[in-house]
Short mmCIF file of N, CA and C in Angstrom, two decimals:
data_model
loop_
_atom_site.label_atom_id
_atom_site.label_comp_id
_atom_site.label_asym_id
_atom_site.label_seq_id
_atom_site.Cartn_x
_atom_site.Cartn_y
_atom_site.Cartn_z
N MET A 1 101.57 106.93 108.33
CA MET A 1 102.28 107.09 107.07
C MET A 1 101.38 107.85 106.11
N GLY A 2 101.87 108.93 105.56
CA GLY A 2 101.07 109.77 104.70
C GLY A 2 100.89 109.21 103.31
N VAL A 3 99.96 109.81 102.60
CA VAL A 3 99.67 109.41 101.23
C VAL A 3 100.92 109.54 100.36
N MET A 4 101.73 110.57 100.64
CA MET A 4 102.91 110.77 99.79
C MET A 4 103.90 109.62 99.93
N TYR A 5 104.05 109.06 101.11
CA TYR A 5 104.98 107.94 101.27
C TYR A 5 104.41 106.65 100.70
N ILE A 6 103.11 106.47 100.80
CA ILE A 6 102.47 105.28 100.22
C ILE A 6 102.58 105.32 98.69
N GLY A 7 102.29 106.49 98.10
CA GLY A 7 102.43 106.64 96.65
C GLY A 7 103.85 106.41 96.19
N CYS A 8 104.81 106.93 96.95
CA CYS A 8 106.22 106.74 96.61
C CYS A 8 106.61 105.28 96.74
N ALA A 9 106.10 104.60 97.77
CA ALA A 9 106.43 103.19 97.97
C ALA A 9 105.92 102.31 96.83
N ILE A 10 104.73 102.60 96.35
CA ILE A 10 104.17 101.84 95.21
C ILE A 10 105.04 102.06 93.97
N PHE A 11 105.41 103.30 93.74
CA PHE A 11 106.27 103.66 92.62
C PHE A 11 107.63 102.94 92.74
N LEU A 12 108.21 102.92 93.93
CA LEU A 12 109.51 102.28 94.12
C LEU A 12 109.43 100.76 93.96
N ALA A 13 108.34 100.15 94.39
CA ALA A 13 108.17 98.70 94.22
C ALA A 13 108.14 98.35 92.73
N ALA A 14 107.42 99.11 91.95
CA ALA A 14 107.38 98.86 90.50
C ALA A 14 108.75 99.09 89.87
N ALA A 15 109.46 100.13 90.31
CA ALA A 15 110.80 100.41 89.78
C ALA A 15 111.78 99.31 90.14
N LEU A 16 111.67 98.77 91.34
CA LEU A 16 112.55 97.67 91.76
C LEU A 16 112.35 96.45 90.86
N ILE A 17 111.12 96.12 90.59
CA ILE A 17 110.83 94.94 89.75
C ILE A 17 111.39 95.13 88.34
N THR A 18 111.17 96.30 87.75
CA THR A 18 111.66 96.52 86.38
C THR A 18 113.18 96.60 86.34
N ASP A 19 113.80 97.19 87.38
CA ASP A 19 115.26 97.31 87.39
C ASP A 19 115.91 95.95 87.58
N LEU A 20 115.34 95.11 88.41
CA LEU A 20 115.89 93.77 88.61
C LEU A 20 115.75 92.92 87.35
N ARG A 21 114.66 93.09 86.62
CA ARG A 21 114.42 92.29 85.40
C ARG A 21 115.27 92.74 84.23
N SER A 22 115.40 94.06 84.05
CA SER A 22 116.02 94.54 82.81
C SER A 22 117.16 95.53 83.00
N MET A 23 117.51 95.86 84.25
CA MET A 23 118.53 96.88 84.54
C MET A 23 118.16 98.24 83.94
N LYS A 24 116.86 98.49 83.78
CA LYS A 24 116.36 99.77 83.27
C LYS A 24 115.12 100.16 84.04
N ILE A 25 114.92 101.47 84.15
CA ILE A 25 113.70 102.01 84.73
C ILE A 25 113.05 102.85 83.63
N PRO A 26 111.96 102.37 83.05
CA PRO A 26 111.40 103.00 81.85
C PRO A 26 110.68 104.32 82.13
N ASN A 27 110.62 105.13 81.09
CA ASN A 27 109.90 106.41 81.18
C ASN A 27 108.43 106.21 81.48
N LYS A 28 107.84 105.12 80.99
CA LYS A 28 106.42 104.90 81.22
C LYS A 28 106.12 104.66 82.70
N LEU A 29 107.15 104.47 83.51
CA LEU A 29 106.99 104.36 84.95
C LEU A 29 107.37 105.67 85.66
N THR A 30 108.48 106.27 85.27
CA THR A 30 108.99 107.44 86.01
C THR A 30 108.18 108.71 85.74
N LEU A 31 107.81 108.94 84.51
CA LEU A 31 107.10 110.18 84.20
C LEU A 31 105.70 110.24 84.83
N PRO A 32 104.89 109.18 84.73
CA PRO A 32 103.60 109.22 85.43
C PRO A 32 103.76 109.33 86.96
N ALA A 33 104.81 108.72 87.50
CA ALA A 33 105.02 108.80 88.94
C ALA A 33 105.33 110.24 89.36
N ALA A 34 106.19 110.91 88.59
CA ALA A 34 106.50 112.30 88.91
C ALA A 34 105.26 113.19 88.77
N LEU A 35 104.52 112.99 87.70
CA LEU A 35 103.29 113.76 87.52
C LEU A 35 102.27 113.46 88.62
N GLY A 36 102.20 112.19 89.03
CA GLY A 36 101.29 111.81 90.11
C GLY A 36 101.63 112.52 91.41
N GLY A 37 102.92 112.62 91.72
CA GLY A 37 103.34 113.35 92.91
C GLY A 37 102.96 114.82 92.84
N LEU A 38 103.15 115.42 91.67
CA LEU A 38 102.78 116.82 91.49
C LEU A 38 101.27 117.01 91.67
N VAL A 39 100.48 116.13 91.09
CA VAL A 39 99.02 116.24 91.17
C VAL A 39 98.53 116.05 92.61
N VAL A 40 99.05 115.04 93.30
CA VAL A 40 98.64 114.80 94.69
C VAL A 40 98.93 116.02 95.55
N HIS A 41 100.11 116.60 95.39
CA HIS A 41 100.46 117.77 96.20
C HIS A 41 99.68 119.01 95.78
N ALA A 42 99.36 119.12 94.50
CA ALA A 42 98.55 120.25 94.04
C ALA A 42 97.15 120.18 94.62
N VAL A 43 96.57 118.98 94.64
CA VAL A 43 95.21 118.81 95.16
C VAL A 43 95.19 119.01 96.68
N SER A 44 96.17 118.45 97.36
CA SER A 44 96.14 118.50 98.83
C SER A 44 96.69 119.79 99.40
N GLY A 45 97.59 120.46 98.67
CA GLY A 45 98.23 121.64 99.26
C GLY A 45 98.17 122.92 98.43
N GLY A 46 97.49 122.88 97.30
CA GLY A 46 97.41 124.08 96.46
C GLY A 46 98.78 124.49 95.95
N TRP A 47 99.00 125.80 95.92
CA TRP A 47 100.26 126.33 95.40
C TRP A 47 101.45 125.91 96.26
N GLU A 48 101.25 125.85 97.57
CA GLU A 48 102.32 125.39 98.45
C GLU A 48 102.68 123.94 98.16
N GLY A 49 101.69 123.13 97.90
CA GLY A 49 101.93 121.74 97.54
C GLY A 49 102.68 121.61 96.23
N ILE A 50 102.31 122.42 95.26
CA ILE A 50 103.00 122.40 93.97
C ILE A 50 104.46 122.81 94.14
N LEU A 51 104.70 123.85 94.93
CA LEU A 51 106.09 124.30 95.17
C LEU A 51 106.89 123.22 95.91
N PHE A 52 106.25 122.56 96.88
CA PHE A 52 106.90 121.48 97.61
C PHE A 52 107.30 120.36 96.65
N ALA A 53 106.38 119.95 95.80
CA ALA A 53 106.65 118.86 94.85
C ALA A 53 107.69 119.27 93.80
N CYS A 54 107.60 120.50 93.32
CA CYS A 54 108.58 120.96 92.33
C CYS A 54 109.98 121.06 92.92
N ALA A 55 110.07 121.51 94.17
CA ALA A 55 111.38 121.59 94.83
C ALA A 55 111.97 120.19 94.98
N GLY A 56 111.15 119.23 95.36
CA GLY A 56 111.63 117.86 95.49
C GLY A 56 112.01 117.26 94.15
N LEU A 57 111.18 117.48 93.15
CA LEU A 57 111.46 116.98 91.81
C LEU A 57 112.78 117.54 91.30
N GLY A 58 112.97 118.84 91.43
CA GLY A 58 114.21 119.48 90.97
C GLY A 58 115.43 119.00 91.73
N THR A 59 115.29 118.86 93.04
CA THR A 59 116.42 118.40 93.85
C THR A 59 116.84 116.99 93.45
N GLY A 60 115.87 116.09 93.36
CA GLY A 60 116.19 114.72 92.96
C GLY A 60 116.79 114.64 91.58
N PHE A 61 116.23 115.41 90.66
CA PHE A 61 116.71 115.40 89.28
C PHE A 61 118.16 115.91 89.19
N VAL A 62 118.43 117.04 89.82
CA VAL A 62 119.76 117.66 89.71
C VAL A 62 120.82 116.81 90.41
N LEU A 63 120.51 116.28 91.60
CA LEU A 63 121.48 115.43 92.30
C LEU A 63 121.90 114.23 91.46
N LEU A 64 120.93 113.55 90.91
CA LEU A 64 121.26 112.35 90.13
C LEU A 64 121.78 112.69 88.74
N LEU A 65 121.44 113.86 88.22
CA LEU A 65 121.99 114.26 86.92
C LEU A 65 123.50 114.43 87.01
N VAL A 66 123.99 114.96 88.10
CA VAL A 66 125.43 115.09 88.30
C VAL A 66 126.08 113.71 88.33
N MET A 67 125.43 112.78 89.01
CA MET A 67 125.96 111.42 89.06
C MET A 67 125.89 110.74 87.69
N TYR A 68 124.86 111.06 86.91
CA TYR A 68 124.74 110.54 85.55
C TYR A 68 125.88 111.04 84.68
N TRP A 69 126.21 112.32 84.80
CA TRP A 69 127.31 112.89 84.02
C TRP A 69 128.65 112.24 84.39
N MET A 70 128.76 111.79 85.62
CA MET A 70 129.98 111.12 86.06
C MET A 70 130.02 109.66 85.61
N GLY A 71 128.89 109.14 85.11
CA GLY A 71 128.83 107.76 84.66
C GLY A 71 128.48 106.79 85.78
N ALA A 72 127.98 107.29 86.91
CA ALA A 72 127.70 106.43 88.07
C ALA A 72 126.31 105.80 88.01
N VAL A 73 125.35 106.45 87.39
CA VAL A 73 123.98 105.94 87.32
C VAL A 73 123.45 106.10 85.91
N GLY A 74 122.33 105.48 85.65
CA GLY A 74 121.69 105.59 84.34
C GLY A 74 120.66 106.71 84.32
N ALA A 75 120.15 107.01 83.14
CA ALA A 75 119.17 108.08 82.99
C ALA A 75 117.86 107.76 83.70
N GLY A 76 117.50 106.49 83.76
CA GLY A 76 116.28 106.09 84.47
C GLY A 76 116.37 106.41 85.95
N ASP A 77 117.56 106.28 86.52
CA ASP A 77 117.76 106.61 87.94
C ASP A 77 117.57 108.10 88.19
N VAL A 78 117.97 108.92 87.23
CA VAL A 78 117.78 110.37 87.36
C VAL A 78 116.29 110.68 87.44
N LYS A 79 115.52 110.12 86.53
CA LYS A 79 114.07 110.36 86.52
C LYS A 79 113.40 109.70 87.71
N LEU A 80 113.95 108.58 88.18
CA LEU A 80 113.42 107.93 89.38
C LEU A 80 113.49 108.87 90.58
N PHE A 81 114.63 109.50 90.78
CA PHE A 81 114.78 110.39 91.93
C PHE A 81 113.98 111.68 91.75
N ALA A 82 113.74 112.08 90.52
CA ALA A 82 112.82 113.20 90.31
C ALA A 82 111.43 112.81 90.77
N GLY A 83 111.02 111.59 90.47
CA GLY A 83 109.72 111.10 90.93
C GLY A 83 109.65 110.97 92.44
N ILE A 84 110.71 110.45 93.06
CA ILE A 84 110.74 110.35 94.52
C ILE A 84 110.60 111.74 95.12
N GLY A 85 111.31 112.70 94.56
CA GLY A 85 111.24 114.08 95.07
C GLY A 85 109.87 114.70 94.89
N ALA A 86 109.21 114.40 93.78
CA ALA A 86 107.87 114.95 93.57
C ALA A 86 106.89 114.44 94.62
N TRP A 87 107.07 113.21 95.06
CA TRP A 87 106.19 112.65 96.08
C TRP A 87 106.56 113.09 97.48
N THR A 88 107.86 113.19 97.78
CA THR A 88 108.28 113.32 99.18
C THR A 88 108.97 114.63 99.53
N GLY A 89 109.35 115.43 98.56
CA GLY A 89 109.96 116.72 98.85
C GLY A 89 111.48 116.70 98.80
N ALA A 90 112.05 117.90 98.88
CA ALA A 90 113.49 118.08 98.69
C ALA A 90 114.32 117.45 99.81
N ALA A 91 113.94 117.65 101.06
CA ALA A 91 114.73 117.12 102.17
C ALA A 91 114.79 115.59 102.13
N PHE A 92 113.66 114.97 101.87
CA PHE A 92 113.60 113.52 101.84
C PHE A 92 114.40 112.96 100.67
N VAL A 93 114.27 113.53 99.49
CA VAL A 93 114.97 112.99 98.33
C VAL A 93 116.48 113.21 98.47
N PHE A 94 116.88 114.30 99.11
CA PHE A 94 118.31 114.54 99.35
C PHE A 94 118.86 113.46 100.27
N GLN A 95 118.17 113.22 101.39
CA GLN A 95 118.59 112.17 102.32
C GLN A 95 118.61 110.80 101.63
N SER A 96 117.58 110.53 100.85
CA SER A 96 117.50 109.25 100.15
C SER A 96 118.67 109.05 99.19
N ALA A 97 119.05 110.09 98.49
CA ALA A 97 120.17 110.00 97.55
C ALA A 97 121.47 109.73 98.29
N ILE A 98 121.68 110.43 99.39
CA ILE A 98 122.91 110.22 100.17
C ILE A 98 122.98 108.78 100.68
N TYR A 99 121.90 108.31 101.30
CA TYR A 99 121.88 106.94 101.80
C TYR A 99 122.01 105.92 100.68
N SER A 100 121.37 106.16 99.55
CA SER A 100 121.44 105.22 98.43
C SER A 100 122.86 105.10 97.90
N VAL A 101 123.57 106.21 97.81
CA VAL A 101 124.96 106.18 97.35
C VAL A 101 125.83 105.40 98.35
N MET A 102 125.57 105.61 99.64
CA MET A 102 126.33 104.87 100.65
C MET A 102 126.06 103.37 100.54
N PHE A 103 124.80 102.99 100.40
CA PHE A 103 124.47 101.57 100.24
C PHE A 103 125.06 101.01 98.95
N ALA A 104 125.05 101.78 97.87
CA ALA A 104 125.63 101.32 96.61
C ALA A 104 127.12 101.09 96.76
N GLY A 105 127.80 101.95 97.49
CA GLY A 105 129.23 101.75 97.74
C GLY A 105 129.51 100.46 98.50
N VAL A 106 128.72 100.19 99.51
CA VAL A 106 128.89 98.96 100.29
C VAL A 106 128.59 97.74 99.43
N ILE A 107 127.51 97.79 98.67
CA ILE A 107 127.16 96.67 97.80
C ILE A 107 128.25 96.44 96.76
N GLY A 108 128.75 97.52 96.16
CA GLY A 108 129.82 97.41 95.17
C GLY A 108 131.09 96.81 95.77
N LEU A 109 131.40 97.22 96.99
CA LEU A 109 132.58 96.67 97.67
C LEU A 109 132.42 95.17 97.91
N PHE A 110 131.23 94.76 98.36
CA PHE A 110 130.99 93.33 98.56
C PHE A 110 131.09 92.55 97.26
N ILE A 111 130.58 93.09 96.18
CA ILE A 111 130.64 92.40 94.89
C ILE A 111 132.09 92.26 94.43
N VAL A 112 132.86 93.33 94.56
CA VAL A 112 134.26 93.30 94.14
C VAL A 112 135.04 92.29 94.98
N LEU A 113 134.81 92.29 96.29
CA LEU A 113 135.50 91.33 97.16
C LEU A 113 135.06 89.90 96.85
N TRP A 114 133.78 89.72 96.56
CA TRP A 114 133.25 88.40 96.25
C TRP A 114 133.91 87.85 94.98
N LYS A 115 134.07 88.72 93.98
CA LYS A 115 134.67 88.29 92.72
C LYS A 115 136.20 88.30 92.77
N ARG A 116 136.75 88.77 93.87
CA ARG A 116 138.20 88.84 94.07
C ARG A 116 138.88 89.69 92.99
N GLU A 117 138.26 90.80 92.67
CA GLU A 117 138.80 91.71 91.66
C GLU A 117 139.25 93.03 92.28
N ALA A 118 139.33 93.11 93.58
CA ALA A 118 139.58 94.38 94.26
C ALA A 118 140.90 95.01 93.82
N VAL A 119 141.98 94.25 93.80
CA VAL A 119 143.29 94.80 93.46
C VAL A 119 143.32 95.25 92.01
N LEU A 120 142.77 94.44 91.12
CA LEU A 120 142.74 94.79 89.70
C LEU A 120 141.96 96.08 89.47
N ARG A 121 140.79 96.22 90.09
CA ARG A 121 139.97 97.41 89.90
C ARG A 121 140.64 98.64 90.52
N LEU A 122 141.23 98.50 91.69
CA LEU A 122 141.91 99.62 92.34
C LEU A 122 143.08 100.08 91.48
N ARG A 123 143.83 99.14 90.93
CA ARG A 123 144.96 99.50 90.08
C ARG A 123 144.48 100.26 88.84
N ARG A 124 143.35 99.81 88.24
CA ARG A 124 142.80 100.47 87.05
C ARG A 124 142.34 101.89 87.37
N VAL A 125 141.66 102.07 88.51
CA VAL A 125 141.20 103.41 88.89
C VAL A 125 142.39 104.32 89.15
N LEU A 126 143.40 103.84 89.88
CA LEU A 126 144.58 104.67 90.16
C LEU A 126 145.33 105.03 88.89
N PHE A 127 145.45 104.08 87.96
CA PHE A 127 146.10 104.35 86.68
C PHE A 127 145.34 105.42 85.90
N ASN A 128 144.01 105.28 85.82
CA ASN A 128 143.20 106.26 85.10
C ASN A 128 143.24 107.62 85.79
N LEU A 129 143.23 107.63 87.11
CA LEU A 129 143.30 108.88 87.86
C LEU A 129 144.64 109.56 87.65
N GLY A 130 145.71 108.77 87.64
CA GLY A 130 147.04 109.33 87.38
C GLY A 130 147.12 109.94 85.99
N GLY A 131 146.58 109.25 84.99
CA GLY A 131 146.55 109.80 83.64
C GLY A 131 145.72 111.05 83.55
N PHE A 132 144.63 111.10 84.29
CA PHE A 132 143.77 112.29 84.30
C PHE A 132 144.52 113.48 84.89
N LEU A 133 145.23 113.26 86.00
CA LEU A 133 145.94 114.36 86.65
C LEU A 133 147.12 114.84 85.83
N ILE A 134 147.81 113.92 85.16
CA ILE A 134 148.97 114.32 84.38
C ILE A 134 148.56 114.95 83.05
N PHE A 135 147.64 114.33 82.34
CA PHE A 135 147.28 114.79 81.00
C PHE A 135 145.99 115.59 80.95
N ARG A 136 145.25 115.66 82.03
CA ARG A 136 144.00 116.41 82.13
C ARG A 136 143.01 116.01 81.04
N GLY A 137 142.83 114.76 80.83
CA GLY A 137 141.93 114.31 79.78
C GLY A 137 140.88 113.34 80.27
N GLY A 138 139.65 113.60 79.89
CA GLY A 138 138.57 112.67 80.14
C GLY A 138 138.21 112.48 81.60
N ASN A 139 137.26 111.64 81.83
CA ASN A 139 136.79 111.30 83.17
C ASN A 139 137.47 110.01 83.59
N PRO A 140 138.30 110.03 84.65
CA PRO A 140 139.04 108.83 85.02
C PRO A 140 138.15 107.69 85.49
N PHE A 141 136.96 108.00 85.93
CA PHE A 141 136.07 106.98 86.45
C PHE A 141 135.20 106.37 85.35
N LYS A 142 135.15 107.01 84.20
CA LYS A 142 134.31 106.53 83.11
C LYS A 142 135.11 105.66 82.13
N ALA A 143 136.43 105.67 82.24
CA ALA A 143 137.26 104.90 81.32
C ALA A 143 136.99 103.41 81.50
N GLY A 144 136.97 102.69 80.42
CA GLY A 144 136.72 101.25 80.48
C GLY A 144 135.31 100.93 80.92
N TRP A 145 134.33 101.61 80.35
CA TRP A 145 132.92 101.46 80.75
C TRP A 145 132.46 100.01 80.72
N GLU A 146 132.95 99.27 79.72
CA GLU A 146 132.49 97.89 79.58
C GLU A 146 132.95 97.01 80.74
N SER A 147 134.02 97.38 81.42
CA SER A 147 134.51 96.57 82.53
C SER A 147 134.07 97.13 83.88
N GLN A 148 133.26 98.16 83.86
CA GLN A 148 132.81 98.76 85.10
C GLN A 148 131.84 97.84 85.83
N LEU A 149 131.90 97.89 87.15
CA LEU A 149 131.00 97.10 87.98
C LEU A 149 129.59 97.64 87.83
N ARG A 150 128.63 96.76 87.50
CA ARG A 150 127.25 97.20 87.31
C ARG A 150 126.31 96.29 88.09
N PHE A 151 125.34 96.91 88.74
CA PHE A 151 124.26 96.17 89.39
C PHE A 151 123.06 97.10 89.44
N PRO A 152 121.85 96.56 89.60
CA PRO A 152 120.66 97.41 89.63
C PRO A 152 120.72 98.39 90.82
N PHE A 153 120.71 99.67 90.53
CA PHE A 153 120.83 100.70 91.57
C PHE A 153 119.66 100.63 92.54
N MET A 154 118.53 100.09 92.11
CA MET A 154 117.36 99.99 93.00
C MET A 154 117.66 99.12 94.21
N VAL A 155 118.62 98.21 94.10
CA VAL A 155 119.02 97.38 95.24
C VAL A 155 119.59 98.26 96.35
N ALA A 156 120.19 99.39 96.00
CA ALA A 156 120.69 100.34 96.99
C ALA A 156 119.67 101.42 97.32
N VAL A 157 118.78 101.72 96.37
CA VAL A 157 117.80 102.79 96.58
C VAL A 157 116.78 102.39 97.65
N ILE A 158 116.30 101.17 97.61
CA ILE A 158 115.28 100.74 98.58
C ILE A 158 115.78 100.90 100.02
N PRO A 159 116.95 100.34 100.39
CA PRO A 159 117.40 100.58 101.76
C PRO A 159 117.74 102.05 102.03
N GLY A 160 118.15 102.78 101.00
CA GLY A 160 118.42 104.21 101.16
C GLY A 160 117.17 105.00 101.49
N VAL A 161 116.09 104.70 100.79
CA VAL A 161 114.81 105.39 101.05
C VAL A 161 114.26 104.99 102.42
N ILE A 162 114.37 103.73 102.76
CA ILE A 162 113.91 103.29 104.09
C ILE A 162 114.71 103.98 105.18
N SER A 163 116.01 104.08 105.01
CA SER A 163 116.87 104.76 105.99
C SER A 163 116.49 106.24 106.13
N ALA A 164 116.23 106.89 105.00
CA ALA A 164 115.83 108.30 105.05
C ALA A 164 114.50 108.46 105.77
N TYR A 165 113.57 107.54 105.50
CA TYR A 165 112.26 107.59 106.16
C TYR A 165 112.42 107.43 107.68
N VAL A 166 113.22 106.45 108.08
CA VAL A 166 113.44 106.21 109.51
C VAL A 166 114.13 107.42 110.14
N TYR A 167 115.16 107.94 109.48
CA TYR A 167 115.90 109.08 110.02
C TYR A 167 115.02 110.31 110.16
N LEU A 168 114.23 110.61 109.15
CA LEU A 168 113.41 111.82 109.21
C LEU A 168 112.15 111.63 110.06
N SER A 169 111.79 110.38 110.36
CA SER A 169 110.62 110.13 111.20
C SER A 169 110.93 110.21 112.69
N ILE A 170 112.20 110.09 113.04
CA ILE A 170 112.58 110.11 114.45
C ILE A 170 112.57 111.52 115.01
#
């Protein structure tokens, strides 16, 4: 296991603890982690290392920024994936994001089924989607933010990152 994965794992462990405690991932964690990834790659790989880290940082940031605009994740998650990308590169952070979204969907489905709110939530989404298509207004998935299902995204990120590591290591 390389230094980049160990550094990323330490960063993710700290992010998991803060996200579980407060449902937030603070800047004082994400920004130093992203800078740390850039510095490690600059020292170990020179200009190629810097380009590798910047490509990963940009990929992670842009992928999650789109999800942030849709109302699916918080701003801390955007910076979290920028940090993951700075440590591990574009391919790894892309895979991690895909797996994390898949795990988040499964976790969300289990929570909805557990609370027995599946029909109510599906009806609300279909109603909002219908209004969006007919009147072309607003984001149908962002309506009723206060009633939206919320859980710490790090609960899905950890298995997503582990899955990406296993997939890319094979």
